[in-house]
Structures are given as C-alpha cells and as structure tokens.
mmCIF file of C-alpha atoms and ligand atoms in Angstrom:
data_model
loop_
_atom_site.group_PDB
_atom_site.id
_atom_site.type_symbol
_atom_site.label_atom_id
_atom_site.label_comp_id
_atom_site.label_asym_id
_atom_site.label_seq_id
_atom_site.Cartn_x
_atom_site.Cartn_y
_atom_site.Cartn_z
ATOM 1 C CA UNK A 1 39.141 185.217 150.161
ATOM 2 C CA UNK A 2 41.325 182.773 152.128
ATOM 3 C CA UNK A 3 40.593 180.706 155.225
ATOM 4 C CA UNK A 4 42.350 178.651 157.842
ATOM 5 C CA UNK A 5 41.342 176.547 160.795
ATOM 6 C CA UNK A 6 41.736 178.191 164.219
ATOM 7 C CA UNK A 7 44.039 175.386 165.352
ATOM 8 C CA UNK A 8 46.476 176.556 162.655
ATOM 9 C CA UNK A 9 46.338 180.185 163.786
ATOM 10 C CA UNK A 10 49.508 179.988 165.945
ATOM 11 C CA UNK A 11 51.379 178.749 162.849
ATOM 12 C CA UNK A 12 50.128 181.742 160.867
ATOM 13 C CA UNK A 13 51.032 184.156 163.682
ATOM 14 C CA UNK A 14 54.512 182.650 163.955
ATOM 15 C CA UNK A 15 55.029 182.977 160.189
ATOM 16 C CA UNK A 16 53.853 186.599 160.232
ATOM 17 C CA UNK A 17 56.040 187.546 163.176
ATOM 18 C CA UNK A 18 59.050 185.916 161.554
ATOM 19 C CA UNK A 19 58.762 188.381 158.652
ATOM 20 C CA UNK A 20 57.684 191.480 160.566
ATOM 21 C CA UNK A 21 56.591 192.261 164.151
ATOM 22 C CA UNK A 22 52.992 191.228 164.794
ATOM 23 C CA UNK A 23 50.869 193.077 167.356
ATOM 24 C CA UNK A 24 47.474 191.826 168.417
ATOM 25 C CA UNK A 25 44.982 192.372 171.287
ATOM 26 C CA UNK A 26 46.181 190.391 174.318
ATOM 27 C CA UNK A 27 44.348 190.014 177.625
ATOM 28 C CA UNK A 28 46.597 190.366 180.661
ATOM 29 C CA UNK A 29 46.104 191.615 184.254
ATOM 30 C CA UNK A 30 42.495 192.590 183.537
ATOM 31 C CA UNK A 31 43.415 194.757 180.543
ATOM 32 C CA UNK A 32 43.423 194.184 176.807
ATOM 33 C CA UNK A 33 46.228 195.885 174.894
ATOM 34 C CA UNK A 34 47.955 195.496 171.540
ATOM 35 C CA UNK A 35 51.020 193.433 172.373
ATOM 36 C CA UNK A 36 53.792 191.805 170.333
ATOM 37 C CA UNK A 37 52.934 188.198 169.585
ATOM 38 C CA UNK A 38 55.069 185.623 171.330
ATOM 39 C CA UNK A 39 52.852 182.558 171.546
ATOM 40 C CA UNK A 40 50.841 181.252 174.481
ATOM 41 C CA UNK A 41 49.046 184.576 175.063
ATOM 42 C CA UNK A 42 45.346 185.056 175.761
ATOM 43 C CA UNK A 43 44.285 186.731 172.520
ATOM 44 C CA UNK A 44 41.117 188.843 172.784
ATOM 45 C CA UNK A 45 38.929 188.130 169.772
ATOM 46 C CA UNK A 46 35.947 189.953 171.310
ATOM 47 C CA UNK A 47 35.465 193.401 172.854
ATOM 48 C CA UNK A 48 38.118 196.042 172.257
ATOM 49 C CA UNK A 49 41.484 197.144 173.602
ATOM 50 C CA UNK A 50 41.727 199.593 176.527
ATOM 51 C CA UNK A 51 43.949 201.929 174.507
ATOM 52 C CA UNK A 52 43.254 202.436 170.864
ATOM 53 C CA UNK A 53 45.570 201.432 168.045
ATOM 54 C CA UNK A 54 46.421 205.058 167.230
ATOM 55 C CA UNK A 55 49.627 204.728 169.292
ATOM 56 C CA UNK A 56 51.168 202.726 166.447
ATOM 57 C CA UNK A 57 50.911 205.617 164.001
ATOM 58 C CA UNK A 58 50.791 208.578 166.359
ATOM 59 C CA UNK A 59 52.711 207.596 169.515
ATOM 60 C CA UNK A 60 52.039 209.261 172.853
ATOM 61 C CA UNK A 61 55.484 210.829 172.702
ATOM 62 C CA UNK A 62 58.174 210.767 170.050
ATOM 63 C CA UNK A 63 61.447 212.505 169.440
ATOM 64 C CA UNK A 64 61.338 214.801 166.420
ATOM 65 C CA UNK A 65 64.944 215.999 166.411
ATOM 66 C CA UNK A 66 67.891 217.017 168.573
ATOM 67 C CA UNK A 67 69.886 220.208 168.703
ATOM 68 C CA UNK A 68 73.514 219.857 169.842
ATOM 69 C CA UNK A 69 75.506 222.889 170.915
ATOM 70 C CA UNK A 70 79.272 223.196 170.862
ATOM 71 C CA UNK A 71 80.370 226.699 171.736
ATOM 72 C CA UNK A 72 78.518 228.986 169.371
ATOM 73 C CA UNK A 73 77.816 226.192 166.916
ATOM 74 C CA UNK A 74 74.383 224.549 166.951
ATOM 75 C CA UNK A 75 73.943 221.310 165.044
ATOM 76 C CA UNK A 76 70.521 219.929 164.083
ATOM 77 C CA UNK A 77 70.433 216.132 164.370
ATOM 78 C CA UNK A 78 67.804 214.195 162.458
ATOM 79 C CA UNK A 79 66.828 211.444 164.897
ATOM 80 C CA UNK A 80 64.200 209.814 162.690
ATOM 81 C CA UNK A 81 64.621 206.101 162.411
ATOM 82 C CA UNK A 82 63.509 204.225 159.331
ATOM 83 C CA UNK A 83 60.215 202.628 160.383
ATOM 84 C CA UNK A 84 60.133 198.864 160.054
ATOM 85 C CA UNK A 85 57.212 196.952 158.546
ATOM 86 C CA UNK A 86 54.735 195.727 161.140
ATOM 87 C CA UNK A 87 51.308 194.122 161.326
ATOM 88 C CA UNK A 88 48.393 195.167 163.512
ATOM 89 C CA UNK A 89 46.042 192.210 163.709
ATOM 90 C CA UNK A 90 42.488 192.281 165.069
ATOM 91 C CA UNK A 91 41.814 196.015 164.798
ATOM 92 C CA UNK A 92 38.089 196.558 165.382
ATOM 93 C CA UNK A 93 35.941 198.286 162.718
ATOM 94 C CA UNK A 94 35.588 201.505 164.770
ATOM 95 C CA UNK A 95 39.355 201.813 165.228
ATOM 96 C CA UNK A 96 40.007 201.134 161.544
ATOM 97 C CA UNK A 97 37.641 203.999 160.724
ATOM 98 C CA UNK A 98 39.562 206.214 163.169
ATOM 99 C CA UNK A 99 42.637 205.875 160.910
ATOM 100 C CA UNK A 100 40.691 207.704 158.160
ATOM 101 C CA UNK A 101 40.157 210.577 160.584
ATOM 102 C CA UNK A 102 43.825 210.650 161.604
ATOM 103 C CA UNK A 103 44.809 210.477 157.902
ATOM 104 C CA UNK A 104 42.603 213.482 157.149
ATOM 105 C CA UNK A 105 44.665 215.489 159.640
ATOM 106 C CA UNK A 106 48.204 214.155 159.252
ATOM 107 C CA UNK A 107 48.246 213.389 155.521
ATOM 108 C CA UNK A 108 46.209 216.331 154.270
ATOM 109 C CA UNK A 109 49.126 218.637 153.578
ATOM 110 C CA UNK A 110 51.536 219.517 154.778
ATOM 111 C CA UNK A 111 52.064 215.772 155.135
ATOM 112 C CA UNK A 112 53.347 214.747 158.539
ATOM 113 C CA UNK A 113 56.287 212.570 157.504
ATOM 114 C CA UNK A 114 56.587 210.876 160.908
ATOM 115 C CA UNK A 115 52.976 209.681 160.732
ATOM 116 C CA UNK A 116 53.087 208.963 156.968
ATOM 117 C CA UNK A 117 56.099 206.648 157.306
ATOM 118 C CA UNK A 118 54.397 204.565 159.965
ATOM 119 C CA UNK A 119 51.193 204.345 157.912
ATOM 120 C CA UNK A 120 53.199 203.158 154.899
ATOM 121 C CA UNK A 121 54.946 200.470 156.918
ATOM 122 C CA UNK A 122 51.915 199.211 158.861
ATOM 123 C CA UNK A 123 49.624 196.449 157.595
ATOM 124 C CA UNK A 124 46.194 196.696 159.214
ATOM 125 C CA UNK A 125 44.242 193.451 159.571
ATOM 126 C CA UNK A 126 40.782 194.249 160.905
ATOM 127 C CA UNK A 127 38.405 191.858 162.631
ATOM 128 C CA UNK A 128 34.606 191.954 162.368
ATOM 129 C CA UNK A 129 32.888 192.418 165.746
ATOM 130 C CA UNK A 130 31.143 189.158 166.595
ATOM 131 C CA UNK A 131 30.605 190.111 170.215
ATOM 132 C CA UNK A 132 30.535 193.900 170.655
ATOM 133 C CA UNK A 133 30.448 195.547 174.095
ATOM 134 C CA UNK A 134 27.382 197.236 175.555
ATOM 135 C CA UNK A 135 29.234 200.574 175.300
ATOM 136 C CA UNK A 136 29.784 200.285 171.511
ATOM 137 C CA UNK A 137 27.824 202.454 169.080
ATOM 138 C CA UNK A 138 29.796 202.441 165.824
ATOM 139 C CA UNK A 139 26.614 201.817 163.815
ATOM 140 C CA UNK A 140 25.261 205.226 164.928
ATOM 141 C CA UNK A 141 28.098 206.696 162.819
ATOM 142 C CA UNK A 142 27.411 204.433 159.853
ATOM 143 C CA UNK A 143 30.277 201.988 160.470
ATOM 144 C CA UNK A 144 29.583 198.412 159.411
ATOM 145 C CA UNK A 145 30.933 196.148 162.160
ATOM 146 C CA UNK A 146 30.328 193.115 159.948
ATOM 147 C CA UNK A 147 32.463 194.308 157.035
ATOM 148 C CA UNK A 148 35.429 196.308 158.315
ATOM 149 C CA UNK A 149 37.970 198.227 156.266
ATOM 150 C CA UNK A 150 41.769 197.830 156.687
ATOM 151 C CA UNK A 151 44.315 196.266 154.330
ATOM 152 C CA UNK A 152 42.896 192.847 155.136
ATOM 153 C CA UNK A 153 39.541 192.101 156.812
ATOM 154 C CA UNK A 154 39.094 189.007 158.985
ATOM 155 C CA UNK A 155 36.077 187.119 160.280
ATOM 156 C CA UNK A 156 35.833 184.379 162.864
ATOM 157 C CA UNK A 157 33.096 181.867 162.152
ATOM 158 C CA UNK A 158 32.979 178.613 164.087
ATOM 159 C CA UNK A 159 36.456 177.147 164.064
ATOM 160 C CA UNK A 160 37.548 179.033 160.944
ATOM 161 C CA UNK A 161 39.224 182.387 160.323
ATOM 162 C CA UNK A 162 38.414 184.026 156.995
ATOM 163 C CA UNK A 163 40.696 186.660 155.475
ATOM 164 C CA UNK A 164 39.948 188.998 152.581
ATOM 165 C CA UNK A 165 42.345 191.561 151.118
ATOM 166 C CA UNK A 166 40.832 195.041 150.793
ATOM 167 C CA UNK A 167 43.868 196.858 149.375
ATOM 168 C CA UNK A 168 46.836 196.113 147.106
ATOM 169 C CA UNK A 169 49.097 196.158 150.133
ATOM 170 C CA UNK A 170 46.753 193.650 151.789
ATOM 171 C CA UNK A 171 46.785 191.422 148.705
ATOM 172 C CA UNK A 172 50.582 191.302 148.646
ATOM 173 C CA UNK A 173 50.699 190.649 152.387
ATOM 174 C CA UNK A 174 48.079 187.884 152.330
ATOM 175 C CA UNK A 175 49.688 186.180 149.307
ATOM 176 C CA UNK A 176 52.856 185.649 151.363
ATOM 177 C CA UNK A 177 50.926 183.165 153.541
ATOM 178 C CA UNK A 178 49.224 181.192 150.764
ATOM 179 C CA UNK A 179 50.824 177.949 151.919
ATOM 180 C CA UNK A 180 49.189 178.296 155.352
ATOM 181 C CA UNK A 181 45.720 179.242 154.128
ATOM 182 C CA UNK A 182 43.371 177.835 151.530
ATOM 183 C CA UNK A 183 40.988 179.483 149.070
ATOM 184 C CA UNK A 184 37.471 180.139 150.235
ATOM 185 C CA UNK A 185 34.201 181.196 148.675
ATOM 186 C CA UNK A 186 33.339 184.908 149.209
ATOM 187 C CA UNK A 187 29.951 183.793 150.549
ATOM 188 C CA UNK A 188 31.367 181.377 153.119
ATOM 189 C CA UNK A 189 30.743 183.708 156.068
ATOM 190 C CA UNK A 190 27.053 183.290 156.666
ATOM 191 C CA UNK A 191 26.634 185.352 159.806
ATOM 192 C CA UNK A 192 27.199 188.924 158.516
ATOM 193 C CA UNK A 193 23.563 189.842 159.083
ATOM 194 C CA UNK A 194 23.704 188.266 162.554
ATOM 195 C CA UNK A 195 26.628 190.575 163.413
ATOM 196 C CA UNK A 196 24.724 193.613 162.112
ATOM 197 C CA UNK A 197 21.616 192.627 164.086
ATOM 198 C CA UNK A 198 23.665 192.259 167.279
ATOM 199 C CA UNK A 199 25.308 195.649 166.803
ATOM 200 C CA UNK A 200 22.098 197.467 165.961
ATOM 201 C CA UNK A 201 20.417 195.982 169.061
ATOM 202 C CA UNK A 202 23.015 197.592 171.378
ATOM 203 C CA UNK A 203 21.655 200.220 173.819
ATOM 204 C CA UNK A 204 23.411 203.175 172.147
ATOM 205 C CA UNK A 205 23.033 202.107 168.522
ATOM 206 C CA UNK A 206 20.043 204.390 168.024
ATOM 207 C CA UNK A 207 21.793 207.568 169.196
ATOM 208 C CA UNK A 208 20.466 210.336 167.008
ATOM 209 C CA UNK A 209 23.324 211.777 164.922
ATOM 210 C CA UNK A 210 20.978 213.548 162.500
ATOM 211 C CA UNK A 211 20.600 216.567 164.790
ATOM 212 C CA UNK A 212 24.382 217.207 164.648
ATOM 213 C CA UNK A 213 26.558 218.220 161.720
ATOM 214 C CA UNK A 214 28.676 220.960 160.235
ATOM 215 C CA UNK A 215 25.873 223.514 160.042
ATOM 216 C CA UNK A 216 24.869 223.281 163.727
ATOM 217 C CA UNK A 217 27.285 225.762 165.308
ATOM 218 C CA UNK A 218 24.573 228.310 166.126
ATOM 219 C CA UNK A 219 22.193 225.596 167.386
ATOM 220 C CA UNK A 220 24.490 224.224 170.053
ATOM 221 C CA UNK A 221 27.237 226.716 170.878
ATOM 222 C CA UNK A 222 25.371 228.809 173.446
ATOM 223 C CA UNK A 223 23.120 226.175 174.973
ATOM 224 C CA UNK A 224 22.960 226.401 178.795
ATOM 225 C CA UNK A 225 23.340 222.574 178.912
ATOM 226 C CA UNK A 226 27.120 222.913 178.562
ATOM 227 C CA UNK A 227 27.243 224.191 182.139
ATOM 228 C CA UNK A 228 25.424 221.225 183.688
ATOM 229 C CA UNK A 229 27.222 218.750 181.412
ATOM 230 C CA UNK A 230 30.701 219.997 182.250
ATOM 231 C CA UNK A 231 30.380 220.997 185.907
ATOM 232 C CA UNK A 232 31.795 217.679 187.168
ATOM 233 C CA UNK A 233 34.597 217.473 184.586
ATOM 234 C CA UNK A 234 37.989 217.080 186.271
ATOM 235 C CA UNK A 235 39.962 218.161 183.217
ATOM 236 C CA UNK A 236 41.954 214.944 183.573
ATOM 237 C CA UNK A 237 42.207 214.384 179.791
ATOM 238 C CA UNK A 238 41.531 210.633 180.064
ATOM 239 C CA UNK A 239 38.794 210.862 177.424
ATOM 240 C CA UNK A 240 41.169 212.409 174.889
ATOM 241 C CA UNK A 241 44.008 209.969 175.568
ATOM 242 C CA UNK A 242 41.855 206.859 175.092
ATOM 243 C CA UNK A 243 40.014 208.327 172.100
ATOM 244 C CA UNK A 244 41.198 206.855 168.773
ATOM 245 C CA UNK A 245 40.337 210.053 166.876
ATOM 246 C CA UNK A 246 41.789 212.735 169.206
ATOM 247 C CA UNK A 247 44.972 214.021 167.630
ATOM 248 C CA UNK A 248 46.044 217.175 169.513
ATOM 249 C CA UNK A 249 49.707 217.383 170.419
ATOM 250 C CA UNK A 250 52.257 219.784 171.817
ATOM 251 C CA UNK A 251 55.915 220.162 170.860
ATOM 252 C CA UNK A 252 58.268 220.600 173.778
ATOM 253 C CA UNK A 253 62.008 221.208 174.006
ATOM 254 C CA UNK A 254 63.821 219.308 176.735
ATOM 255 C CA UNK A 255 67.234 220.556 177.785
ATOM 256 C CA UNK A 256 69.552 217.575 178.241
ATOM 257 C CA UNK A 257 72.560 219.500 179.580
ATOM 258 C CA UNK A 258 74.343 219.147 176.223
ATOM 259 C CA UNK A 259 71.617 220.293 173.889
ATOM 260 C CA UNK A 260 67.928 220.097 173.201
ATOM 261 C CA UNK A 261 65.672 217.129 172.612
ATOM 262 C CA UNK A 262 62.552 218.152 170.699
ATOM 263 C CA UNK A 263 59.583 215.947 171.541
ATOM 264 C CA UNK A 264 56.049 215.691 170.267
ATOM 265 C CA UNK A 265 53.618 214.608 173.012
ATOM 266 C CA UNK A 266 49.869 214.080 173.042
ATOM 267 C CA UNK A 267 48.006 217.036 174.483
ATOM 268 C CA UNK A 268 44.387 217.461 175.517
ATOM 269 C CA UNK A 269 41.895 220.239 174.841
ATOM 270 C CA UNK A 270 40.540 219.383 178.322
ATOM 271 C CA UNK A 271 43.715 220.722 180.001
ATOM 272 C CA UNK A 272 43.692 224.241 181.431
ATOM 273 C CA UNK A 273 47.046 225.065 179.773
ATOM 274 C CA UNK A 274 46.093 223.719 176.330
ATOM 275 C CA UNK A 275 47.280 226.137 173.592
ATOM 276 C CA UNK A 276 48.303 228.608 176.268
ATOM 277 C CA UNK A 277 50.426 231.366 174.766
ATOM 278 C CA UNK A 278 52.067 234.564 175.979
ATOM 279 C CA UNK A 279 48.777 236.423 175.877
ATOM 280 C CA UNK A 280 46.996 233.704 177.894
ATOM 281 C CA UNK A 281 44.615 230.884 177.147
ATOM 282 C CA UNK A 282 41.796 231.138 174.586
ATOM 283 C CA UNK A 283 39.493 228.984 176.740
ATOM 284 C CA UNK A 284 39.584 229.999 180.369
ATOM 285 C CA UNK A 285 36.845 227.782 181.857
ATOM 286 C CA UNK A 286 36.328 224.005 181.914
ATOM 287 C CA UNK A 287 32.893 224.580 180.360
ATOM 288 C CA UNK A 288 34.551 226.095 177.261
ATOM 289 C CA UNK A 289 37.156 223.335 177.093
ATOM 290 C CA UNK A 290 34.520 220.631 177.466
ATOM 291 C CA UNK A 291 32.371 222.281 174.792
ATOM 292 C CA UNK A 292 35.362 222.466 172.442
ATOM 293 C CA UNK A 293 35.971 218.716 172.602
ATOM 294 C CA UNK A 294 32.413 217.711 171.783
ATOM 295 C CA UNK A 295 31.691 220.521 169.314
ATOM 296 C CA UNK A 296 34.830 219.449 167.460
ATOM 297 C CA UNK A 297 33.629 215.843 167.121
ATOM 298 C CA UNK A 298 30.005 216.657 166.308
ATOM 299 C CA UNK A 299 30.082 220.005 164.467
ATOM 300 C CA UNK A 300 33.519 221.454 163.574
ATOM 301 C CA UNK A 301 35.047 218.265 162.124
ATOM 302 C CA UNK A 302 31.968 217.406 160.000
ATOM 303 C CA UNK A 303 31.914 221.020 158.770
ATOM 304 C CA UNK A 304 35.353 220.495 157.222
ATOM 305 C CA UNK A 305 34.962 216.852 156.175
ATOM 306 C CA UNK A 306 31.758 216.490 154.195
ATOM 307 C CA UNK A 307 29.599 215.635 157.185
ATOM 308 C CA UNK A 308 31.812 212.840 158.569
ATOM 309 C CA UNK A 309 31.771 212.920 162.391
ATOM 310 C CA UNK A 310 34.933 212.938 164.493
ATOM 311 C CA UNK A 311 33.700 210.063 166.675
ATOM 312 C CA UNK A 312 33.638 206.381 165.709
ATOM 313 C CA UNK A 313 31.540 205.134 168.621
ATOM 314 C CA UNK A 314 34.277 202.990 170.174
ATOM 315 C CA UNK A 315 32.836 203.607 173.652
ATOM 316 C CA UNK A 316 36.193 204.131 175.377
ATOM 317 C CA UNK A 317 35.208 207.501 176.839
ATOM 318 C CA UNK A 318 32.098 205.822 178.285
ATOM 319 C CA UNK A 319 34.208 203.198 179.989
ATOM 320 C CA UNK A 320 37.078 205.384 181.161
ATOM 321 C CA UNK A 321 35.786 208.825 182.213
ATOM 322 C CA UNK A 322 35.913 208.881 186.019
ATOM 323 C CA UNK A 323 32.877 211.183 186.059
ATOM 324 C CA UNK A 324 30.756 209.370 183.450
ATOM 325 C CA UNK A 325 30.812 212.423 181.172
ATOM 326 C CA UNK A 326 30.951 210.996 177.687
ATOM 327 C CA UNK A 327 29.892 211.704 174.159
ATOM 328 C CA UNK A 328 26.715 209.612 174.353
ATOM 329 C CA UNK A 329 25.546 211.673 177.347
ATOM 330 C CA UNK A 330 26.392 214.894 175.507
ATOM 331 C CA UNK A 331 24.540 213.775 172.368
ATOM 332 C CA UNK A 332 21.460 212.752 174.310
ATOM 333 C CA UNK A 333 21.402 215.966 176.333
ATOM 334 C CA UNK A 334 21.963 218.333 173.410
ATOM 335 C CA UNK A 335 19.695 216.328 171.128
ATOM 336 C CA UNK A 336 16.988 216.326 173.872
ATOM 337 C CA UNK A 337 16.828 212.538 173.786
ATOM 338 C CA UNK A 338 15.486 210.562 176.701
HETATM 339 S S1 SF4 B 401 35.177 214.385 180.455
HETATM 340 FE FE1 SF4 B 401 35.808 212.852 181.995
HETATM 341 S S2 SF4 B 401 37.679 211.905 181.176
HETATM 342 FE FE2 SF4 B 401 37.341 213.826 180.027
HETATM 343 S S3 SF4 B 401 38.551 215.376 181.122
HETATM 344 FE FE3 SF4 B 401 36.454 215.452 181.992
HETATM 345 S S4 SF4 B 401 36.495 214.052 183.762
HETATM 346 FE FE4 SF4 B 401 38.345 213.589 182.532
HETATM 347 S S1 SF4 B 402 34.558 210.338 171.523
HETATM 348 FE FE1 SF4 B 402 34.457 208.513 172.848
HETATM 349 S S2 SF4 B 402 33.233 207.024 171.681
HETATM 350 FE FE2 SF4 B 402 33.871 208.632 170.235
HETATM 351 S S3 SF4 B 402 35.734 207.823 169.277
HETATM 352 FE FE3 SF4 B 402 36.375 209.112 171.043
HETATM 353 S S4 SF4 B 402 36.549 207.683 172.803
HETATM 354 FE FE4 SF4 B 402 35.404 206.622 171.153
#
C-alpha cells in the first residue's frame, strides 16, 4: 500500500501522463467523461461518468480492415495499429466489474485480438465509491464499492490518496512512482465500513436478485408484464449504449470509392433491424426486443456464467432512458416487489 497527499496529486498525474496517456473522469459542461489529463481540470472523484469506460477497450466504432481493389486484384490491408499503453484512473467499482463481463465475451475464445490488445495495454486504477449516487445499486449484485478490483485500487480519505496494487501489472505500474508516494499501513483506510454502510443504505440496494438466475427462463419468458413494461419503449438504444456490460456489435462494409472499409460499430438489441437477415428479423415487436435485453442480463447470461448477472448496477439506464424504463423497474415488476 502506498499513499500521497492530495496536494501532490497533480505531480503524480503529470508523471503518469509523461510515461503514458492518462484518462480520468473530468467534469465539463454539466457532464462527466473520461478525458485525457492536462492539468487544471475539474476531476470528478464522486458519482460516475455519463458514458462508461468500456469505450477504451471496445470503442463505439473501429476499423477492422480495408479492402483495396485494382482491376481484378483485391488486396486486404491490415489497418490495426499497435495499441499504446494507457492508464484509466478513477474507474468506479461497478465499471471495473463490467470488464470481467466484457472479458468473458471477448476473451473466451475465439479471442478478439482487437479487444485483447487494448486490455493488455490498459492499466486500470479503480476508486472506491465514497459518495455514490442515488441511482447506484452495485451492492445488489454483490460488488463491494469499498474494495474495488482493477490493477490498482485507490481510496480517498481526508487529504490523502491511498493506492494498493491488485495485480502484477499494477505492482509494476505503481512501483514506477515510488518517489512520489510513500509506504502506508494496509489498515490506514479506516472508513471502509462507512462506505459499505452508505452504499447499502441506497434506495435500490435491496433489489431482490434472488428471484432471477439462469434457471428462470420458464418463470419469466411468457409473463404478461413484458407488454406493460415495454409499451412506452422508443427503441432508441440509449440504454444499451450507456450500459458498461452491453457488447452487441455489427460489422459493416463502407464503400470508399476505391475499396472497402470494414468497420465494427456498437449495435443494440433494442433496434428493429438488430440481427436482421435475408429471411427477416427474429424479434419483430418491441416487446420481444425489450424482453431480450433484460432476460439476457438477468437469466441468459447467468445461465452461461455460473450465476453471475449481466448487470453491475451502475444506474446509467436509470438516469438516461427517456421513458424511465430501466432494469430496476423491470426487476421490481417481474419480482413482484413494491
Ligand atoms: S428502454 Fe429506454 S433507453 Fe432503452 S431503448 Fe427503450 S426508451 Fe430507449
Ligand atoms: S443494465 Fe443499467 S444498471 Fe445494469 S449495468 Fe447496464 S446501464 Fe448499468
């Protein structure tokens, strides 16, 4: 465990960014987003970012390759660029957990080399949630907001930042800044229980997850509640785009006039043309599409992943859905909670 005084934090950030780009949550124009450090910014140590950190490993759109045509000759161009090392600082415990879910999809074989390269080059420094938002409910999914995962975990206590390496990569990374930090006792952070108490007192912390799980397909699939839950859904896809665990994408070919650019772009199971093929679309109503999204998080994903849910309780869909149709509402309705 290492520590440094908050007044020295800009020195640490400058040293980090000198070695590799540093991204951290910055408040600007009423939004909080991961932004490259450049000094003098309003860094958000509380709450969470509007967009999740998944963009850094699974960008909203990326070029996979190009095809160039000359006469009858078609050349395949590998457009991958060697990823550079980077640091994501201040990732909240829910978002760190979301990386496990993305890993289970992209690294499970066949390994997605685009994603894998970024994961290898990224150092994740998490930050315990001292002041969670009223829309947070990570504890309902068993995430400990006081002791987050990541390569390095950080805590703010008074005027001190504590840093503890969780992985070998984190140890190597933290050791590079030994001259700017000093050793600290593992027990120096006294307010872990205070953080847990705050998080478990949040309005949604007691959401009942026990009624969901991989064996509940028959229980929920045909419930009439899907109709009333989904009737106001606009199919806008906002919930999927802000969700740190949603990982659906489409691959599109874009004709440039000289060849083809092959792009991977986020897609949404809420869209009416999602997975549409020559024979048509497997889900023809918004009710079915809506059901798919929530059944995937609460039943299908746990069925394949030893009971782990596909939601981390970040609360973004609660804050961003224009129709207030979010996973907490779905869980309460299906679970017959008040
Ligand atoms: S649930 Fe809300 S955010 Fe998601 S597609 Fe429907 S209206 Fe849009
Ligand atoms: S479903 Fe909603 S609360 Fe759960 S991880 Fe996705 S955006 Fe966050």
